[in-house]
Short mmCIF file of C-alpha atoms in Angstrom, two decimals:
data_model
loop_
_atom_site.label_atom_id
_atom_site.label_comp_id
_atom_site.label_asym_id
_atom_site.label_seq_id
_atom_site.Cartn_x
_atom_site.Cartn_y
_atom_site.Cartn_z
CA MET A 737 -0.57 0.42 -0.06
CA LYS A 738 3.28 2.85 1.19
CA HIS A 739 4.35 1.83 -2.08
CA LEU A 740 1.37 2.42 -4.22
CA LEU A 741 0.92 5.56 -2.45
CA LEU A 742 4.46 6.04 -3.48
CA LEU A 743 3.64 5.85 -7.18
CA PHE A 744 1.15 7.13 -7.38
CA LEU A 745 3.19 10.95 -6.42
CA GLY A 746 6.10 10.28 -7.24
CA ILE A 747 3.91 10.08 -11.39
CA LEU A 748 2.36 13.43 -9.84
CA PHE A 749 4.89 14.85 -8.89
CA LEU A 750 6.33 13.86 -11.74
CA ALA A 751 2.83 15.05 -13.89
CA LEU A 752 3.60 18.86 -12.23
CA GLN A 753 6.70 19.95 -13.30
CA THR A 754 5.07 18.89 -16.80
CA THR A 755 2.66 21.04 -16.98
CA VAL A 756 0.83 22.62 -14.64
CA PHE A 757 5.11 24.15 -13.18
CA GLN A 758 5.51 25.08 -16.94
CA ALA A 759 2.93 27.72 -16.78
CA LEU A 760 4.49 29.71 -13.88
CA PRO A 761 6.63 32.59 -14.87
CA LEU A 762 10.08 32.35 -15.80
CA TRP A 763 11.45 34.15 -12.96
CA MET A 764 9.47 32.08 -10.91
CA GLY A 765 11.60 28.52 -12.16
CA VAL A 766 9.67 25.66 -11.53
CA PRO A 767 10.36 23.78 -8.66
CA ASP A 768 12.39 20.48 -9.40
CA LEU A 769 9.47 18.21 -6.89
CA LEU A 770 11.10 14.49 -8.47
CA THR A 771 14.27 14.92 -7.06
CA LEU A 772 13.03 15.65 -4.42
CA PHE A 773 11.10 12.39 -3.79
CA ILE A 774 14.11 10.25 -5.40
CA LEU A 775 16.23 11.90 -2.39
CA PHE A 776 13.85 11.62 -0.04
CA LEU A 777 13.18 7.34 -1.25
CA ALA A 778 17.32 6.76 -0.77
CA LEU A 779 16.75 7.72 1.97
CA HIS A 780 13.96 6.67 3.77
CA ASP A 781 13.15 3.75 1.42
CA LYS A 782 14.03 -0.34 1.02
CA PRO A 783 17.13 -0.50 -1.76
CA LEU A 784 15.49 -2.38 -4.44
CA PRO A 785 12.15 -0.86 -4.22
CA GLY A 786 12.79 1.81 -4.42
CA ALA A 787 15.51 1.73 -6.58
CA LEU A 788 12.79 0.23 -8.62
CA LEU A 789 9.85 2.87 -8.86
CA THR A 790 13.29 5.54 -9.31
CA LEU A 791 13.78 3.84 -11.86
CA PHE A 792 10.41 4.01 -13.51
CA LEU A 793 9.98 7.63 -12.82
CA ALA A 794 12.95 8.24 -14.30
CA VAL A 795 12.36 6.66 -17.31
CA GLY A 796 9.27 8.33 -17.47
CA LEU A 797 10.29 11.39 -16.30
CA GLU A 798 12.91 11.01 -20.31
CA THR A 799 9.84 10.60 -22.29
CA PHE A 800 9.17 14.06 -21.77
CA SER A 801 12.40 15.68 -21.92
CA GLY A 802 15.27 15.82 -24.33
CA TYR A 803 15.32 12.89 -27.06
CA PHE A 804 18.11 10.49 -25.41
CA LEU A 805 17.62 7.94 -23.80
CA GLY A 806 18.72 6.43 -20.30
CA LEU A 807 20.51 9.44 -18.86
CA TYR A 808 18.03 10.40 -16.69
CA ALA A 809 17.43 6.84 -15.64
CA ILE A 810 21.43 5.96 -14.86
CA ALA A 811 21.91 9.55 -13.07
CA TYR A 812 18.49 9.29 -11.34
CA LEU A 813 19.90 5.50 -10.26
CA MET A 814 23.56 6.91 -9.17
CA VAL A 815 21.80 9.94 -7.00
CA PHE A 816 19.25 7.24 -5.19
CA ALA A 817 22.82 4.86 -5.21
CA LEU A 818 24.51 7.07 -4.00
CA VAL A 819 23.23 8.85 -1.72
CA GLN A 820 21.59 4.98 -0.07
CA TRP A 821 25.21 4.79 0.11
CA LEU A 822 26.27 7.61 1.89
CA ALA A 823 22.74 7.03 4.13
CA GLY A 824 24.72 4.43 6.21
CA THR A 825 27.72 6.08 6.97
CA PHE A 826 26.14 9.27 7.97
CA ALA A 827 22.91 11.25 10.06
CA LEU A 828 22.32 12.51 6.50
CA ARG A 829 18.68 11.54 7.83
CA GLU A 830 18.03 14.83 9.90
CA MET A 831 15.44 17.13 8.91
CA SER A 832 18.82 19.90 8.36
CA GLN A 833 20.48 17.98 5.78
CA GLN A 834 18.20 17.75 3.69
CA PRO A 835 18.85 21.01 1.93
CA GLY A 836 22.50 20.59 1.65
CA LEU A 837 21.93 17.13 -0.20
CA ALA A 838 18.36 18.51 -2.68
CA ALA A 839 20.90 20.70 -4.28
CA ILE A 840 23.81 17.85 -4.39
CA SER A 841 21.86 15.68 -6.40
CA LEU A 842 19.67 18.34 -8.83
CA LEU A 843 23.74 19.56 -9.43
CA LEU A 844 24.09 15.83 -10.17
CA VAL A 845 21.32 15.06 -11.79
CA ASN A 846 21.82 17.76 -14.59
CA GLY A 847 24.92 17.96 -13.89
CA PHE A 848 25.79 14.04 -15.33
CA VAL A 849 22.37 15.28 -18.00
CA TYR A 850 24.17 17.79 -19.46
CA LEU A 851 27.58 16.36 -20.08
CA ALA A 852 26.38 13.01 -20.94
CA SER A 853 24.19 14.59 -23.69
CA MET A 854 27.12 16.92 -24.88
CA MET A 855 28.51 13.77 -25.26
CA LEU A 856 26.85 11.60 -27.64
CA GLU A 857 25.89 15.30 -29.08
CA HIS A 858 27.64 15.44 -32.44
CA VAL A 859 25.73 18.98 -34.07
CA SER A 860 25.83 21.45 -31.03
CA SER A 861 24.24 21.48 -27.67
CA ALA A 862 23.19 24.17 -25.34
CA PRO A 863 24.90 26.39 -22.85
CA TRP A 864 25.40 25.89 -18.80
CA GLN A 865 23.37 28.17 -17.85
CA TRP A 866 23.82 29.36 -13.99
CA GLY A 867 21.36 31.65 -13.18
CA ALA A 868 18.20 28.83 -14.12
CA VAL A 869 20.66 26.89 -12.45
CA LEU A 870 21.58 28.19 -9.48
CA GLN A 871 16.91 29.73 -9.41
CA ARG A 872 16.61 25.22 -9.20
CA LEU A 873 18.83 25.54 -6.60
CA LEU A 874 17.05 28.15 -4.74
CA ILE A 875 14.38 26.49 -5.02
CA ILE A 876 15.11 22.92 -4.46
CA THR A 877 16.95 24.64 -1.31
CA ILE A 878 13.83 26.10 -0.33
CA LEU A 879 11.19 24.01 -0.50
CA ALA A 880 13.69 20.05 0.26
CA MET A 881 12.37 20.40 4.21
CA PRO A 882 8.40 21.02 4.21
CA VAL A 883 8.38 18.00 0.21
CA ASN A 884 10.38 15.98 2.87
CA ARG A 885 8.58 16.13 6.11
CA TRP A 886 5.18 15.94 4.15
CA LEU A 887 6.55 12.65 2.64
CA LEU A 888 7.22 12.18 6.24
CA SER A 889 3.69 12.68 7.68
CA LEU A 890 1.90 11.12 5.26
CA THR A 891 4.48 7.49 4.49
CA ALA A 892 3.93 7.81 8.45
CA TRP A 893 0.46 7.80 8.49
CA CYS A 894 0.38 4.55 6.05
CA ASP A 895 2.24 2.99 7.60
CA HIS A 896 0.37 2.99 11.52
CA LYS A 897 -2.84 2.21 9.38
CA LYS A 898 -0.87 -0.72 7.83
CA ARG A 899 0.12 -1.73 10.73
CA HIS A 900 -3.42 -1.67 12.54
CA ARG A 901 -5.03 -2.79 9.12
CA THR A 902 -7.41 -0.58 9.17
CA PHE A 903 -7.40 -0.09 5.11
CA PHE A 904 -10.72 -0.15 3.01
CA GLN A 905 -12.26 -1.92 6.45
CA PRO A 906 -15.54 -0.44 8.12
CA LYS A 907 -15.24 0.72 11.83
CA LYS A 908 -16.90 -1.79 14.23
CA GLY A 909 -16.82 -1.11 17.62
CA ASN A 910 -18.48 1.96 19.17
CA ARG A 911 -15.62 5.01 18.33
CA TYR A 912 -16.55 7.68 20.02
CA ARG A 913 -14.83 5.31 23.06
CA ALA A 914 -12.69 6.33 25.34
CA ARG A 915 -9.47 3.74 24.70
CA VAL A 916 -7.47 2.77 27.69
CA MET B 1479 -1.70 -35.91 9.25
CA ALA B 1480 -0.19 -32.03 10.27
CA TYR B 1481 2.70 -33.49 8.21
CA GLU B 1482 0.48 -33.82 5.31
CA ARG B 1483 -0.75 -29.99 5.30
CA ARG B 1484 3.40 -28.71 7.06
CA LYS B 1485 3.70 -30.44 3.04
CA LYS B 1486 1.48 -28.64 1.14
CA GLN B 1487 1.88 -24.68 1.66
CA PRO B 1488 3.38 -22.98 -1.00
CA LYS B 1489 6.90 -22.31 -1.21
CA PRO B 1490 7.41 -18.11 0.76
CA ILE B 1491 8.03 -16.51 -2.29
CA ASN B 1492 12.00 -14.83 -1.86
CA LYS B 1493 11.00 -11.48 -1.44
CA ILE B 1494 14.42 -9.50 -2.31
CA ALA B 1495 14.82 -12.50 -4.81
CA LEU B 1496 11.94 -10.75 -6.73
CA TRP B 1497 12.96 -7.72 -6.16
CA ALA B 1498 16.13 -8.33 -7.38
CA GLY B 1499 14.71 -10.50 -10.93
CA LEU B 1500 12.09 -6.74 -11.43
CA ILE B 1501 15.02 -4.16 -10.96
CA GLY B 1502 17.77 -5.97 -13.24
CA PHE B 1503 15.03 -6.43 -15.60
CA ALA B 1504 14.20 -2.81 -15.43
CA LEU B 1505 18.34 -2.06 -15.56
CA VAL B 1506 18.52 -3.82 -18.30
CA ALA B 1507 15.86 -2.61 -20.64
CA VAL B 1508 17.49 0.29 -19.23
CA ILE B 1509 20.75 0.31 -20.57
CA THR B 1510 20.03 -1.41 -23.69
CA THR B 1511 18.17 1.95 -24.62
CA VAL B 1512 20.76 4.73 -23.40
CA GLY B 1513 21.77 7.23 -25.76
CA ARG B 1514 18.89 5.82 -28.82
CA ARG B 1515 16.68 8.31 -30.24
CA GLU B 1516 14.00 6.17 -30.86
CA PHE B 1517 11.71 4.95 -28.21
CA GLY B 1518 11.25 1.05 -27.57
CA LEU B 1519 8.06 -0.63 -26.28
CA SER B 1520 8.57 0.06 -22.97
CA HIS B 1521 9.29 3.98 -22.60
CA ARG B 1522 6.01 3.82 -25.62
CA LEU B 1523 3.57 2.23 -22.14
CA THR B 1524 5.70 4.79 -19.77
CA PHE B 1525 5.04 7.55 -22.52
CA GLU B 1526 1.31 6.51 -22.91
CA ALA B 1527 0.39 5.71 -19.04
CA LEU B 1528 2.18 9.58 -17.26
CA GLY B 1529 0.75 10.75 -21.14
CA ARG B 1530 -3.03 10.65 -19.07
CA ALA B 1531 -1.19 11.88 -15.88
CA GLN B 1532 -0.35 14.90 -17.77
CA VAL B 1533 -3.42 15.06 -19.54
CA VAL B 1534 -5.66 15.05 -16.32
CA LEU B 1535 -3.52 17.88 -15.33
CA THR B 1536 -2.73 20.49 -17.99
CA ASP B 1537 -7.40 19.57 -18.52
CA SER B 1538 -7.58 20.65 -14.30
CA ALA B 1539 -4.93 23.16 -14.72
CA GLY B 1540 -7.65 24.63 -17.70
CA PHE B 1541 -10.49 24.77 -15.88
CA VAL B 1542 -9.35 26.23 -13.50
CA SER B 1543 -7.51 28.92 -14.36
CA GLY B 1544 -10.72 29.56 -16.57
CA PHE B 1545 -13.06 29.62 -13.67
CA TRP B 1546 -10.47 31.96 -12.42
CA ARG B 1547 -10.50 34.32 -15.51
CA HIS B 1548 -14.23 34.09 -16.03
CA TYR B 1549 -16.27 34.91 -12.03
CA VAL B 1550 -13.53 35.69 -9.81
CA ASP B 1551 -11.89 38.39 -12.92
CA LEU B 1552 -14.44 40.59 -12.51
CA ILE B 1553 -13.90 42.77 -10.88
CA GLY B 1554 -13.71 45.95 -12.91
CA VAL B 1555 -16.16 44.67 -15.76
CA ALA B 1556 -17.89 47.67 -15.43
CA GLN B 1557 -15.99 49.95 -16.13
CA GLU B 1558 -13.81 47.23 -18.53
CA ASN B 1559 -17.02 47.32 -20.65
CA GLU B 1560 -17.52 51.68 -20.85
CA ARG B 1561 -14.40 51.07 -22.85
CA LEU B 1562 -15.08 48.95 -24.92
CA LYS B 1563 -17.87 49.93 -25.87
CA LEU B 1564 -15.63 53.85 -26.66
CA GLU B 1565 -13.41 51.20 -28.79
CA ILE B 1566 -16.67 49.69 -30.73
CA ARG B 1567 -17.71 52.61 -32.61
CA ARG B 1568 -13.72 53.36 -33.53
CA TYR B 1569 -13.00 49.89 -35.02
CA VAL B 1570 -16.60 49.59 -36.60
CA ALA B 1571 -15.07 52.40 -39.67
CA LEU B 1572 -11.80 50.62 -39.50
CA ASN B 1573 -14.06 47.78 -39.90
CA ALA B 1574 -15.87 49.17 -43.25
CA GLU B 1575 -12.03 49.72 -44.76
CA TYR B 1576 -11.09 46.07 -43.37
CA ARG B 1577 -13.33 44.67 -46.11
CA GLU B 1578 -12.34 46.39 -49.05
CA ALA B 1579 -9.20 44.58 -48.00
CA VAL B 1580 -9.60 41.89 -47.37
CA ALA B 1581 -11.87 41.67 -50.42
CA THR B 1582 -8.72 42.75 -52.40
CA ASN B 1583 -6.28 39.82 -50.61
CA VAL B 1584 -8.51 37.48 -50.94
CA ARG B 1585 -8.97 37.98 -55.22
CA LEU B 1586 -5.16 38.76 -54.39
CA ASN B 1587 -5.27 35.28 -53.04
CA GLN B 1588 -6.86 33.25 -55.59
CA LEU B 1589 -2.88 34.38 -58.14
CA LEU B 1590 -1.00 33.13 -55.61
CA ASP B 1591 -1.84 29.96 -56.79
CA LEU B 1592 -2.83 29.78 -52.65
CA LYS B 1593 -4.60 26.17 -53.29
CA GLN B 1594 -1.88 23.89 -53.80
CA SER B 1595 0.23 24.18 -49.44
CA LEU B 1596 -3.69 24.45 -48.39
CA ASP B 1597 -4.42 20.85 -50.13
CA THR B 1598 -1.82 19.78 -47.57
CA PRO B 1599 -3.94 17.42 -44.26
CA VAL B 1600 -3.19 19.23 -40.91
CA LEU B 1601 -3.62 18.12 -38.09
CA THR B 1602 -4.40 20.68 -34.35
CA ALA B 1603 -3.26 19.36 -31.27
CA HIS B 1604 -2.99 20.54 -27.35
CA VAL B 1605 -0.38 20.98 -25.99
CA ILE B 1606 0.17 18.94 -22.54
CA GLY B 1607 3.34 18.79 -21.42
CA ARG B 1608 6.56 20.78 -21.62
CA ASP B 1609 10.41 19.28 -21.44
CA PRO B 1610 11.61 19.94 -17.18
CA ALA B 1611 15.02 19.87 -18.14
CA LEU B 1612 17.34 23.82 -18.63
CA TRP B 1613 19.17 21.70 -21.66
CA PHE B 1614 15.96 20.58 -24.52
CA LYS B 1615 13.07 22.85 -25.31
CA THR B 1616 10.34 20.25 -26.32
CA LEU B 1617 6.73 19.47 -25.88
CA THR B 1618 4.22 16.88 -25.62
CA ILE B 1619 1.30 17.21 -27.80
CA ASP B 1620 -2.66 14.59 -27.10
CA LYS B 1621 -2.31 13.69 -30.71
CA GLY B 1622 -0.05 10.67 -31.80
CA ILE B 1623 0.00 8.02 -34.01
CA SER B 1624 -4.11 7.24 -34.56
CA ALA B 1625 -4.69 10.40 -35.32
CA GLY B 1626 -2.18 9.83 -38.07
CA VAL B 1627 1.02 11.98 -36.87
CA LYS B 1628 4.51 10.29 -37.22
CA LYS B 1629 7.99 11.07 -36.93
CA GLY B 1630 9.64 13.65 -38.63
CA MET B 1631 6.44 15.94 -39.17
CA PRO B 1632 6.55 19.45 -39.68
CA VAL B 1633 4.45 21.68 -36.16
CA VAL B 1634 3.54 24.89 -36.58
CA THR B 1635 1.01 28.25 -35.64
CA ILE B 1636 -0.70 30.26 -37.54
CA GLU B 1637 2.24 32.52 -36.19
CA GLY B 1638 5.14 30.23 -37.39
CA VAL B 1639 7.57 27.58 -37.28
CA VAL B 1640 6.80 25.51 -34.05
CA GLY B 1641 10.05 22.34 -34.82
CA GLN B 1642 8.87 19.08 -35.23
CA VAL B 1643 7.76 15.64 -33.98
CA ILE B 1644 10.69 13.34 -32.73
CA ASN B 1645 8.94 10.40 -30.65
CA VAL B 1646 5.01 9.17 -31.02
CA SER B 1647 3.16 6.54 -29.02
CA PRO B 1648 -0.41 5.00 -30.31
CA SER B 1649 -2.16 8.52 -28.31
CA PHE B 1650 0.48 11.35 -28.20
CA ALA B 1651 3.62 13.12 -29.35
CA LYS B 1652 6.64 14.56 -28.62
CA VAL B 1653 8.08 17.84 -30.56
CA LEU B 1654 11.41 19.09 -31.04
CA LEU B 1655 10.55 23.16 -30.46
CA ALA B 1656 12.81 24.82 -33.01
CA THR B 1657 14.58 26.49 -30.35
CA ASP B 1658 15.98 23.37 -28.81
CA PRO B 1659 19.81 23.60 -30.06
CA ASN B 1660 19.27 20.07 -31.71
CA SER B 1661 17.24 21.43 -33.91
CA ALA B 1662 18.06 23.01 -37.71
CA ILE B 1663 16.04 24.70 -40.46
CA ASP B 1664 16.70 25.69 -44.49
CA ALA B 1665 15.90 28.63 -44.28
CA ILE B 1666 15.74 32.03 -46.85
CA ILE B 1667 16.13 36.18 -45.19
CA GLN B 1668 12.82 37.11 -47.32
CA SER B 1669 13.85 40.30 -48.43
CA ASN B 1670 16.77 39.50 -50.54
CA ARG B 1671 16.43 36.15 -51.66
CA ALA B 1672 19.26 35.13 -48.92
CA LEU B 1673 19.35 31.57 -47.43
CA GLY B 1674 20.69 29.99 -44.83
CA ILE B 1675 20.73 27.45 -41.44
CA ILE B 1676 18.76 28.25 -38.67
CA LYS B 1677 19.85 27.33 -35.71
CA GLY B 1678 17.86 26.56 -32.14
CA ASP B 1679 20.50 28.03 -29.32
CA GLY B 1680 17.97 27.36 -26.75
CA HIS B 1681 15.77 30.38 -26.28
CA GLY B 1682 15.86 31.96 -29.68
CA TYR B 1683 17.98 31.28 -32.91
CA HIS B 1684 20.42 31.88 -35.42
CA LEU B 1685 20.69 31.66 -38.89
CA ASP B 1686 24.35 30.75 -39.97
CA TYR B 1687 26.35 29.63 -42.91
CA VAL B 1688 24.11 33.79 -44.73
CA LEU B 1689 27.17 35.77 -47.23
CA LYS B 1690 28.71 38.91 -45.99
CA ASP B 1691 28.47 39.81 -49.15
CA ASN B 1692 24.63 39.94 -48.33
CA ALA B 1693 22.88 43.09 -47.08
CA VAL B 1694 20.63 42.18 -44.22
CA SER B 1695 19.12 44.58 -41.84
CA LYS B 1696 17.68 44.49 -39.42
CA ASP B 1697 13.41 43.13 -38.63
CA ASP B 1698 14.99 41.51 -41.44
CA LEU B 1699 11.43 37.84 -41.96
CA ILE B 1700 12.96 34.88 -41.87
CA VAL B 1701 11.29 31.97 -43.72
CA THR B 1702 11.20 28.95 -44.40
CA SER B 1703 12.96 28.17 -48.08
CA GLY B 1704 11.20 24.46 -48.02
CA MET B 1705 14.63 23.34 -49.76
CA GLY B 1706 15.04 20.43 -45.98
CA GLY B 1707 11.34 19.21 -47.42
CA VAL B 1708 9.77 18.91 -44.03
CA PHE B 1709 8.80 22.54 -43.71
CA PRO B 1710 6.72 23.74 -46.04
CA LYS B 1711 8.15 26.94 -48.54
CA ALA B 1712 7.63 31.33 -46.82
CA LEU B 1713 6.67 30.01 -43.10
CA PRO B 1714 7.15 32.70 -40.58
CA ILE B 1715 10.10 31.78 -38.37
CA GLY B 1716 10.71 35.25 -37.14
CA ARG B 1717 12.18 39.09 -36.98
CA VAL B 1718 16.31 39.83 -36.99
CA THR B 1719 17.03 41.08 -34.29
CA GLU B 1720 21.20 41.78 -34.38
CA ILE B 1721 24.13 41.65 -36.85
CA GLY B 1722 27.71 41.04 -35.14
CA ASN B 1723 30.03 42.77 -37.21
CA ASP B 1724 32.21 40.69 -37.20
CA LYS B 1725 34.88 41.17 -39.83
CA ARG B 1726 36.20 37.85 -39.68
CA GLY B 1727 34.62 35.01 -41.65
CA MET B 1728 32.99 34.40 -44.84
CA PHE B 1729 29.39 34.01 -42.56
CA HIS B 1730 26.92 37.00 -40.97
CA THR B 1731 26.03 35.92 -37.06
CA ILE B 1732 22.16 37.72 -36.99
CA THR B 1733 20.57 36.59 -33.87
CA VAL B 1734 16.91 36.36 -34.97
CA GLN B 1735 13.79 36.09 -32.88
CA PRO B 1736 11.07 33.87 -33.21
CA ALA B 1737 7.93 34.86 -34.68
CA VAL B 1738 6.38 31.87 -31.81
CA ASP B 1739 5.37 32.28 -28.53
CA PHE B 1740 6.98 29.44 -26.80
CA HIS B 1741 6.29 29.93 -23.65
CA GLU B 1742 2.42 30.39 -24.52
CA LEU B 1743 1.32 27.44 -26.61
CA GLU B 1744 -2.07 26.02 -25.73
CA TYR B 1745 -2.16 24.36 -29.42
CA VAL B 1746 -0.39 23.69 -32.12
CA THR B 1747 -0.78 22.45 -36.41
CA ILE B 1748 0.75 19.50 -36.96
CA ILE B 1749 1.53 18.92 -40.68
CA LEU B 1750 0.17 15.69 -41.87
CA GLN B 1751 2.72 15.25 -44.44
CA ALA B 1752 5.32 12.66 -45.66
CA SER B 1753 8.10 12.99 -44.57
CA SER B 1754 11.82 11.91 -43.41
CA LEU B 1755 13.75 12.65 -40.68
CA THR B 1756 17.41 12.50 -40.27
CA ASP B 1757 19.00 12.08 -37.59
#
């Protein structure tokens, strides 16, 4: 159930990023929710289901973005694996660490995709735009903590429901009775 | 009896093996596509599935913004109404002049034999998604193979050239915008018929390979030359905004402002012609 919810959220974030957020004025920038989501998966999900979900979302992103296939899949899997490995060694799950981690993840993904597409393109490539990159870094660092907190509380709620087996079950008995 | 019951119980599936198998399969599927531009089955399926999510979100956003425009934004509508009434009186007078101009235009159009260019079937598509990356300029439209869209078909609006279809799935297609650095279109300067190639730079265009012998001035209109075989002739591309004054080299350095506002695109027209897209 938790992974179904995460899959739904991932698709929602991806769709938001490629539709509604693109209609925002240019000066507002586009929040990279997918990177935040994958960072959350890397920090709080099990390695295999998390990697599979990351792979699915990355493949989804590359169907909408760019023309070379496989780049986002590799970039996001790299970030996922790196953060998982680092989280096992250092205390990266702290809320205060999230903005820095998000910024590094965004830089890694963008840097990798830019370099790889530059190598694959034989004709020309867009110049690296520091202004736009810094704008996205600023947005992602601002959003990192609230998004992480929201995802944490959502998964905690999901775990609670699962533990008490209350998904899709009608409530029984006197629900107003004070619990002992 | 108890022994028999235990024996009949199915073996529990090893979860780790299952996940590892799944991820291994997915990894192989992804790695085999690295660097390719053609959609395989997995990408087509994902494109189809996620395209639906984009349609839902785009439609919802359109509904909300429409609601805002029609109901909430009515403040000040009375003042605007008065102003518009005054404007209408002015436009009625202008309209008479324009009617005459339109009649002349219709006659001239008949003379110019535009019939051939109108023979090409076209298809209107809704823009449902945009490329979130900084380095690529593509968009997703809600028409695909089932509507007759094929790879390489030109995409335009009434303002001018938009781009070319690069990937298709049964219901959706991805369009490479003309502003993308990977895009190149054969073009011609309308005033002096000088040939060149329009290349995207991420935001606008550069007109390359125009010899310095040709006089180019600001605001010159750039149109498609029709030579590449992809775009029909004489579609507007943009206007010259800057001409470099570098003394070296054989060619002009020309910056071109696109005729189309790519940020505001909602609907596009696909020209359904059989064409080839060279990779």
